Short mmCIF file of C-alpha atoms in Angstrom, two decimals:
data_model
loop_
_atom_site.label_atom_id
_atom_site.label_comp_id
_atom_site.label_asym_id
_atom_site.label_seq_id
_atom_site.Cartn_x
_atom_site.Cartn_y
_atom_site.Cartn_z
CA MET A 1 167.01 41.76 15.35
CA PRO A 2 164.83 39.99 17.95
CA HIS A 3 161.15 40.82 18.06
CA LEU A 4 160.09 43.45 20.61
CA ASN A 5 156.70 43.08 22.26
CA HIS A 6 154.22 45.85 21.58
CA ASN A 7 154.96 47.66 24.87
CA LEU A 8 158.66 47.91 24.05
CA GLN A 9 157.90 48.91 20.46
CA LYS A 10 155.72 51.75 21.72
CA LEU A 11 158.36 52.74 24.27
CA VAL A 12 160.98 53.07 21.53
CA ALA A 13 158.54 55.02 19.37
CA VAL A 14 157.77 57.48 22.19
CA ALA A 15 161.44 57.92 23.13
CA THR A 16 162.42 58.74 19.54
CA LYS A 17 159.60 61.19 18.77
CA ALA A 18 160.54 64.77 17.94
CA GLU A 19 158.01 65.94 20.56
CA ARG A 20 156.39 64.18 23.48
CA LEU A 21 153.25 65.01 25.45
CA GLY A 22 153.67 64.23 29.13
CA ILE A 23 151.76 64.73 32.36
CA GLY A 24 153.55 65.44 35.63
CA LEU A 25 151.81 64.62 38.92
CA MET A 26 152.89 66.01 42.28
CA SER A 27 151.27 65.35 45.66
CA GLY A 28 153.29 66.92 48.44
CA THR A 29 153.51 66.61 52.20
CA SER A 30 150.96 69.40 52.63
CA LEU A 31 148.25 67.02 51.31
CA ASP A 32 146.35 69.92 49.78
CA GLY A 33 145.75 68.26 46.43
CA LEU A 34 147.21 66.71 43.28
CA ASP A 35 149.09 69.06 40.95
CA ILE A 36 148.59 68.00 37.32
CA ALA A 37 150.75 69.58 34.60
CA LEU A 38 150.37 68.75 30.91
CA CYS A 39 153.61 69.56 29.09
CA ARG A 40 155.04 69.32 25.60
CA PHE A 41 158.69 68.25 25.45
CA SER A 42 161.37 68.18 22.81
CA GLY A 43 164.97 67.19 23.31
CA SER A 44 166.53 66.11 26.59
CA GLY A 45 169.22 67.20 29.03
CA PHE A 46 170.41 70.75 28.46
CA ASN A 47 168.67 70.71 25.07
CA THR A 48 165.25 70.20 26.69
CA ARG A 49 162.47 72.47 25.58
CA VAL A 50 159.26 72.33 27.60
CA LYS A 51 155.97 74.18 27.27
CA LEU A 52 153.27 74.03 29.92
CA LEU A 53 149.99 73.49 28.08
CA GLU A 54 147.56 72.95 30.98
CA PHE A 55 147.79 72.99 34.75
CA THR A 56 145.43 72.50 37.64
CA THR A 57 145.43 71.41 41.25
CA MET A 58 142.72 68.91 42.13
CA PRO A 59 141.96 69.57 45.83
CA TYR A 60 141.77 66.63 48.21
CA VAL A 61 138.63 66.31 50.29
CA ASP A 62 139.02 66.02 54.06
CA GLU A 63 137.99 62.36 54.03
CA PHE A 64 140.91 61.46 51.78
CA LYS A 65 143.36 63.58 53.78
CA ASN A 66 142.29 61.88 56.99
CA GLU A 67 142.80 58.45 55.43
CA VAL A 68 146.35 59.33 54.35
CA ARG A 69 147.18 60.92 57.70
CA GLN A 70 146.60 57.53 59.34
CA VAL A 71 149.84 56.30 57.74
CA PHE A 72 151.66 59.61 57.12
CA SER A 73 154.94 60.30 58.96
CA ARG A 74 154.18 57.73 61.64
CA LYS A 75 156.62 55.09 62.86
CA THR A 76 153.78 52.69 63.62
CA VAL A 77 150.87 52.26 61.21
CA ASP A 78 148.11 49.83 60.27
CA LEU A 79 149.82 47.66 57.63
CA GLU A 80 146.51 46.75 55.99
CA LYS A 81 145.61 50.45 55.65
CA LEU A 82 149.00 51.18 54.08
CA THR A 83 148.59 48.32 51.62
CA LEU A 84 145.08 49.40 50.64
CA LEU A 85 146.10 53.04 50.19
CA ASN A 86 148.96 52.09 47.86
CA ALA A 87 146.47 50.66 45.35
CA TYR A 88 143.72 53.17 46.09
CA ILE A 89 145.88 56.26 45.52
CA GLY A 90 147.15 54.89 42.19
CA ASN A 91 143.57 54.41 40.99
CA PHE A 92 142.39 57.69 42.50
CA HIS A 93 145.12 59.71 40.82
CA GLY A 94 144.26 57.94 37.57
CA ASP A 95 140.64 59.07 37.89
CA LEU A 96 141.79 62.66 38.53
CA VAL A 97 144.00 62.58 35.43
CA LEU A 98 141.17 61.26 33.26
CA GLY A 99 138.86 63.96 34.62
CA CYS A 100 141.35 66.66 33.68
CA LEU A 101 141.90 65.26 30.20
CA LYS A 102 138.15 65.26 29.64
CA ALA A 103 137.91 68.87 30.82
CA TRP A 104 140.84 69.83 28.58
CA LYS A 105 139.24 67.95 25.66
CA ILE A 106 142.33 65.79 25.16
CA ASP A 107 142.14 62.09 24.33
CA ALA A 108 144.27 59.94 26.64
CA GLN A 109 145.77 58.26 23.55
CA GLN A 110 147.38 61.58 22.65
CA VAL A 111 149.43 61.56 25.88
CA ASP A 112 152.77 59.76 25.66
CA PHE A 113 153.50 59.34 29.34
CA ILE A 114 152.51 60.16 32.91
CA THR A 115 155.14 60.93 35.53
CA SER A 116 153.91 60.29 39.07
CA HIS A 117 155.66 61.34 42.25
CA GLY A 118 153.19 59.39 44.38
CA GLN A 119 152.42 60.29 47.99
CA THR A 120 155.31 60.42 50.43
CA ILE A 121 154.47 58.43 53.56
CA TYR A 122 157.78 58.37 55.38
CA HIS A 123 161.17 59.93 54.72
CA ALA A 124 164.08 58.40 56.64
CA PRO A 125 167.60 59.53 55.72
CA LYS A 126 170.27 57.85 57.79
CA ARG A 127 171.15 61.14 59.52
CA GLN A 128 167.61 61.03 60.88
CA HIS A 129 166.91 57.35 61.65
CA GLN A 130 170.40 56.65 63.12
CA HIS A 131 170.19 52.87 62.57
CA THR A 132 173.77 51.82 61.83
CA ASN A 133 172.99 48.83 59.61
CA TYR A 134 170.33 50.55 57.51
CA PRO A 135 170.75 52.93 54.55
CA ASN A 136 168.94 56.12 53.59
CA ALA A 137 165.31 55.32 52.87
CA THR A 138 162.02 56.88 51.81
CA LEU A 139 158.59 55.55 50.87
CA GLN A 140 156.06 56.87 48.38
CA ILE A 141 152.78 55.07 47.68
CA GLY A 142 150.29 55.27 44.81
CA ASP A 143 151.19 52.33 42.61
CA GLY A 144 152.24 53.15 39.03
CA ASP A 145 150.71 50.01 37.51
CA HIS A 146 147.29 51.02 38.79
CA LEU A 147 147.75 54.49 37.27
CA ALA A 148 148.85 53.05 33.93
CA VAL A 149 146.00 50.56 33.67
CA LYS A 150 143.39 53.10 34.83
CA THR A 151 144.45 55.75 32.29
CA GLY A 152 145.82 53.59 29.49
CA ILE A 153 148.97 55.72 29.51
CA LEU A 154 152.59 54.66 30.03
CA THR A 155 153.43 55.66 33.61
CA ILE A 156 156.83 56.42 35.17
CA SER A 157 156.89 56.46 38.97
CA ASP A 158 158.82 55.79 42.19
CA PHE A 159 161.68 58.12 41.26
CA ARG A 160 163.33 58.44 44.63
CA GLN A 161 164.48 54.81 44.98
CA LYS A 162 167.15 55.05 42.25
CA HIS A 163 168.52 58.21 43.88
CA LEU A 164 168.79 56.30 47.17
CA ALA A 165 170.32 53.24 45.55
CA ALA A 166 173.02 55.41 43.98
CA GLY A 167 173.99 56.93 47.33
CA GLY A 168 171.66 59.95 47.62
CA GLU A 169 169.01 60.68 50.22
CA GLY A 170 166.12 60.46 47.75
CA ALA A 171 165.62 64.24 47.82
CA PRO A 172 165.45 66.93 46.73
CA LEU A 173 165.00 65.80 43.15
CA ALA A 174 164.38 69.36 41.95
CA LEU A 175 168.13 69.54 41.25
CA TYR A 176 167.98 67.96 37.81
CA GLY A 177 165.13 70.06 36.45
CA ASP A 178 166.41 73.24 38.10
CA VAL A 179 169.78 72.83 36.40
CA ILE A 180 168.19 72.20 33.01
CA LEU A 181 165.63 75.03 33.20
CA GLY A 182 167.13 77.59 35.57
CA ASN A 183 170.76 78.21 34.62
CA LYS A 184 171.81 81.58 33.24
CA PRO A 185 175.47 82.47 32.64
CA GLY A 186 176.50 85.56 34.55
CA GLU A 187 173.80 85.29 37.25
CA ASP A 188 174.08 83.65 40.66
CA ARG A 189 170.63 82.16 41.10
CA VAL A 190 168.75 80.35 43.83
CA LEU A 191 165.59 78.47 42.88
CA LEU A 192 163.67 78.17 46.14
CA ASN A 193 160.61 76.00 46.58
CA ILE A 194 158.56 76.51 49.75
CA GLY A 195 156.24 73.53 49.90
CA GLY A 196 155.66 71.43 53.01
CA ILE A 197 159.44 71.33 53.29
CA ALA A 198 161.56 74.13 51.82
CA ASN A 199 164.35 73.24 49.41
CA LEU A 200 166.64 75.27 47.21
CA THR A 201 169.02 74.88 44.29
CA TYR A 202 172.01 77.21 43.90
CA LEU A 203 173.07 77.79 40.30
CA PRO A 204 176.43 79.61 40.02
CA ALA A 205 176.99 82.42 37.55
CA ASN A 206 180.12 80.72 36.21
CA GLY A 207 178.22 77.60 35.17
CA ASP A 208 180.51 75.30 37.17
CA ASN A 209 178.40 72.20 37.84
CA SER A 210 180.63 71.20 40.76
CA GLN A 211 179.45 74.29 42.67
CA ILE A 212 175.75 73.56 42.26
CA LEU A 213 173.97 72.79 45.51
CA CYS A 214 170.50 71.32 45.97
CA THR A 215 169.34 70.76 49.53
CA ASP A 216 166.40 70.80 51.88
CA VAL A 217 166.46 73.86 54.11
CA GLY A 218 163.91 73.03 56.80
CA PRO A 219 160.17 73.35 57.31
CA GLY A 220 158.34 75.27 54.62
CA ASN A 221 154.59 75.28 55.17
CA THR A 222 154.31 72.07 57.16
CA LEU A 223 154.38 73.63 60.64
CA LEU A 224 152.32 76.65 59.63
CA ASP A 225 149.63 74.50 58.04
CA ALA A 226 149.52 72.10 61.00
CA ALA A 227 149.24 74.97 63.51
CA CYS A 228 146.53 76.74 61.48
CA LYS A 229 144.53 73.52 61.34
CA GLU A 230 145.03 72.83 65.04
CA TYR A 231 144.33 76.31 66.44
CA PHE A 232 142.32 78.18 63.78
CA ASN A 233 140.50 75.37 61.93
CA LYS A 234 142.02 76.64 58.70
CA PRO A 235 144.05 74.57 56.21
CA TYR A 236 146.71 77.29 55.92
CA ASP A 237 147.43 80.94 56.67
CA GLU A 238 145.96 82.55 53.56
CA ASP A 239 148.12 85.46 52.38
CA GLY A 240 149.92 85.34 55.75
CA LEU A 241 147.08 87.30 57.35
CA ILE A 242 147.20 85.49 60.71
CA ALA A 243 150.97 85.83 60.95
CA SER A 244 150.75 89.50 60.01
CA SER A 245 148.39 90.09 62.94
CA GLY A 246 150.92 88.70 65.44
CA GLN A 247 154.44 89.42 66.65
CA VAL A 248 157.48 87.18 66.28
CA ASP A 249 158.61 85.74 69.62
CA GLU A 250 162.40 85.79 69.38
CA VAL A 251 162.90 83.41 72.32
CA LEU A 252 160.67 80.77 70.73
CA LEU A 253 162.25 81.38 67.34
CA GLN A 254 165.70 80.57 68.72
CA ALA A 255 164.35 77.44 70.39
CA LEU A 256 162.86 76.30 67.08
CA LEU A 257 166.23 76.82 65.38
CA ASP A 258 167.99 74.73 68.04
CA HIS A 259 168.12 71.46 66.11
CA PRO A 260 171.20 69.67 64.71
CA PHE A 261 169.65 69.63 61.22
CA PHE A 262 170.40 73.33 60.86
CA THR A 263 174.13 72.91 61.58
CA ASP A 264 174.53 69.67 59.62
CA THR A 265 176.48 69.70 56.37
CA VAL A 266 174.73 70.22 53.04
CA PRO A 267 173.19 68.70 51.02
CA LYS A 268 170.68 67.27 53.50
CA THR A 269 167.04 66.28 53.63
CA THR A 270 164.29 66.26 56.21
CA GLY A 271 160.53 65.97 56.56
CA PRO A 272 157.45 66.17 58.80
CA GLU A 273 158.83 63.17 60.69
CA VAL A 274 161.13 65.72 62.39
CA PHE A 275 159.34 69.05 62.04
CA ASN A 276 155.80 68.62 63.37
CA LEU A 277 153.56 69.96 66.14
CA ALA A 278 155.35 67.77 68.69
CA TYR A 279 158.58 69.54 67.73
CA VAL A 280 156.86 72.91 68.21
CA ALA A 281 155.53 71.82 71.60
CA GLY A 282 159.05 70.85 72.68
CA ALA A 283 160.41 74.22 71.59
CA ARG A 284 157.63 76.05 73.44
CA GLN A 285 158.41 74.11 76.59
CA ALA A 286 162.15 74.73 76.28
CA SER A 287 161.57 78.46 75.78
CA GLN A 288 158.75 78.68 78.35
CA THR A 289 156.38 80.11 75.75
CA GLN A 290 153.46 77.72 76.33
CA ASN A 291 151.16 80.69 76.88
CA ILE A 292 152.09 82.53 73.69
CA ASP A 293 149.20 84.24 71.89
CA LEU A 294 148.17 82.13 68.92
CA PRO A 295 148.72 84.84 66.26
CA ASP A 296 152.21 85.30 67.70
CA LEU A 297 152.79 81.56 67.37
CA ILE A 298 151.85 81.66 63.68
CA ALA A 299 154.02 84.73 63.14
CA THR A 300 156.95 82.95 64.78
CA LEU A 301 156.49 79.79 62.72
CA SER A 302 156.41 81.92 59.57
CA ALA A 303 159.63 83.62 60.70
CA PHE A 304 161.12 80.19 61.42
CA THR A 305 160.62 79.16 57.79
CA ALA A 306 162.18 82.38 56.48
CA THR A 307 165.07 82.37 58.96
CA ALA A 308 166.10 78.81 58.18
CA ILE A 309 166.22 79.70 54.48
CA ALA A 310 168.11 82.94 55.04
CA ASN A 311 170.62 81.38 57.44
CA LEU A 312 171.61 78.68 54.95
CA ILE A 313 171.96 81.21 52.13
CA LYS A 314 174.02 83.63 54.24
CA LEU A 315 176.25 80.83 55.52
CA ASN A 316 177.06 79.55 52.05
CA TYR A 317 176.64 82.53 49.71
CA SER A 318 177.38 85.67 51.71
CA GLY A 319 178.57 88.48 49.48
CA LEU A 320 176.98 87.21 46.27
CA SER A 321 174.38 89.26 44.43
CA LEU A 322 171.77 86.55 44.37
CA LYS A 323 168.55 86.35 42.44
CA LEU A 324 165.99 84.21 44.26
CA PHE A 325 163.13 82.70 42.26
CA VAL A 326 160.45 81.29 44.55
CA SER A 327 157.76 78.68 43.94
CA GLY A 328 155.36 76.63 46.06
CA GLY A 329 152.57 77.65 48.41
CA GLY A 330 154.93 79.60 50.66
CA TYR A 331 155.46 82.13 47.87
CA TYR A 332 151.93 83.38 48.53
CA ASN A 333 152.48 83.87 52.27
CA ALA A 334 153.14 87.60 52.40
CA HIS A 335 154.48 87.49 55.96
CA THR A 336 157.04 84.80 55.16
CA MET A 337 158.18 86.59 52.01
CA ARG A 338 158.51 89.97 53.76
CA TYR A 339 160.51 88.39 56.56
CA LEU A 340 162.78 86.63 54.06
CA GLN A 341 163.41 89.88 52.18
CA LYS A 342 164.23 91.63 55.46
CA LEU A 343 166.81 88.95 56.27
CA LEU A 344 168.27 89.03 52.75
CA PRO A 345 168.13 92.74 51.88
CA ASN A 346 170.61 92.46 48.99
CA ALA A 347 168.84 89.60 47.24
CA ALA A 348 166.40 90.17 44.38
CA ILE A 349 163.41 87.98 45.24
CA SER A 350 160.63 87.17 42.79
CA GLY A 351 158.47 84.26 41.67
CA THR A 352 159.58 81.62 39.19
CA SER A 353 157.07 83.20 36.80
CA ASP A 354 159.98 85.54 35.97
CA LEU A 355 161.66 82.44 34.51
CA GLY A 356 158.52 81.55 32.57
CA ILE A 357 157.64 78.84 35.12
CA ASN A 358 154.27 78.89 36.89
CA PRO A 359 155.16 78.92 40.65
CA ASP A 360 152.24 76.59 41.42
CA ALA A 361 153.11 74.16 38.65
CA LYS A 362 156.90 74.04 39.04
CA GLU A 363 157.21 70.76 40.93
CA ALA A 364 154.76 68.96 38.66
CA ILE A 365 156.65 70.28 35.63
CA LEU A 366 159.95 69.11 37.12
CA PHE A 367 158.61 65.60 37.61
CA ALA A 368 157.29 65.56 34.05
CA LEU A 369 160.79 66.58 33.01
CA LEU A 370 162.28 63.67 34.98
CA GLY A 371 159.95 61.38 33.03
CA ASN A 372 161.18 62.85 29.76
CA GLU A 373 164.76 62.22 30.90
CA ALA A 374 163.91 58.62 31.83
CA LEU A 375 162.65 58.06 28.28
CA CYS A 376 165.30 59.76 26.17
CA GLY A 377 167.90 61.42 28.39
CA GLU A 378 171.29 60.37 29.71
CA PRO A 379 172.56 60.50 33.31
CA MET A 380 173.75 64.01 34.22
CA THR A 381 176.94 64.55 36.23
CA ILE A 382 176.31 67.41 38.66
CA GLY A 383 178.97 67.60 41.35
CA ASP A 384 178.71 64.66 43.76
CA ASN A 385 175.01 64.08 43.05
CA PRO A 386 173.98 60.66 41.73
CA ALA A 387 174.27 60.58 37.92
CA VAL A 388 171.25 58.38 37.29
CA LEU A 389 168.05 58.17 35.30
CA MET A 390 165.16 57.72 37.73
CA GLY A 391 161.73 56.16 37.55
CA LYS A 392 160.11 52.75 37.05
CA LEU A 393 158.08 52.01 33.94
CA SER A 394 154.51 50.73 34.13
CA PHE A 395 152.78 49.72 30.91
CA PRO A 396 148.97 49.92 30.51
CA VAL A 397 148.70 46.26 29.44
#
């Protein structure tokens, strides 16, 4: 047998361990901070067992957010700034991981791998960019080699490119983890994540993988957060208090829903490149609601999030007794959740904590799970979704 270099020897050793200690990193389009989940794994695929050992969100300071916003969801950016941020974010996330490990009193050498989502800069599915000769595309920065060298830990990153290469849109990747962790025979379930963009996974009671659907739904918190920052100097609508003080403007709501994304076939993806304050301004102009009271605007944007979710569910799963398990920041927006329950009166809606999954940590856990699959799993066939193992390996040395 040919000699394997020490990196490959360690890779084989990690992949064949009975248990693995992995860290999942998630930095979403809301730019609120880096979610860091320390998990213990055994098995893979449907035999995966995962336990969340530690979790925290390391908030981003305004200076960092402003730096990223210079290249975020913009067609034209400073190429030098983009290049610098790619390396900087990899190192910065590495520092945050090391800080957490120190606080948790865990030696970095005990951790088998880090799974990094990186920072999405631009999401461009073909249905959105409309350039005939170009495929679906997306870009995440925060280089994995920098993370690996900074922490001394094997790093798996850049997951979305394999999904694209195999014919997907690069999102939502929650599908694979949701299927592994969320299935229950006899229950029709929807695992709904309301982050910057809302996405859901439908898991049928009969366990038929061909019926599973994972798709983006529309804006989650992205419009609400942007409007709160713009008009109230707040990063988000805490507990939905601003929205609860206003009234939903039905004319504006219908104008917001008047976009081809909402009638396009599923599965589909989108991002802040489409749903942003310019989009809201266009809807206000079309509906002649430029003078709307600001609390009413926030209430309407909250209703927009809930209505887009409810419309997709009613269109595809009318008549089913669904159980909805919600995660992400939107779960804590009381106005959005009340509006969603009103639109789906027959659905049982609760947090993913009812599944034993911390709603704040879910996406970081799911990316850690994708890392575990990259090390010791096999491609999963789920309907027409790409059956691939995702992620690029970066060794510390």
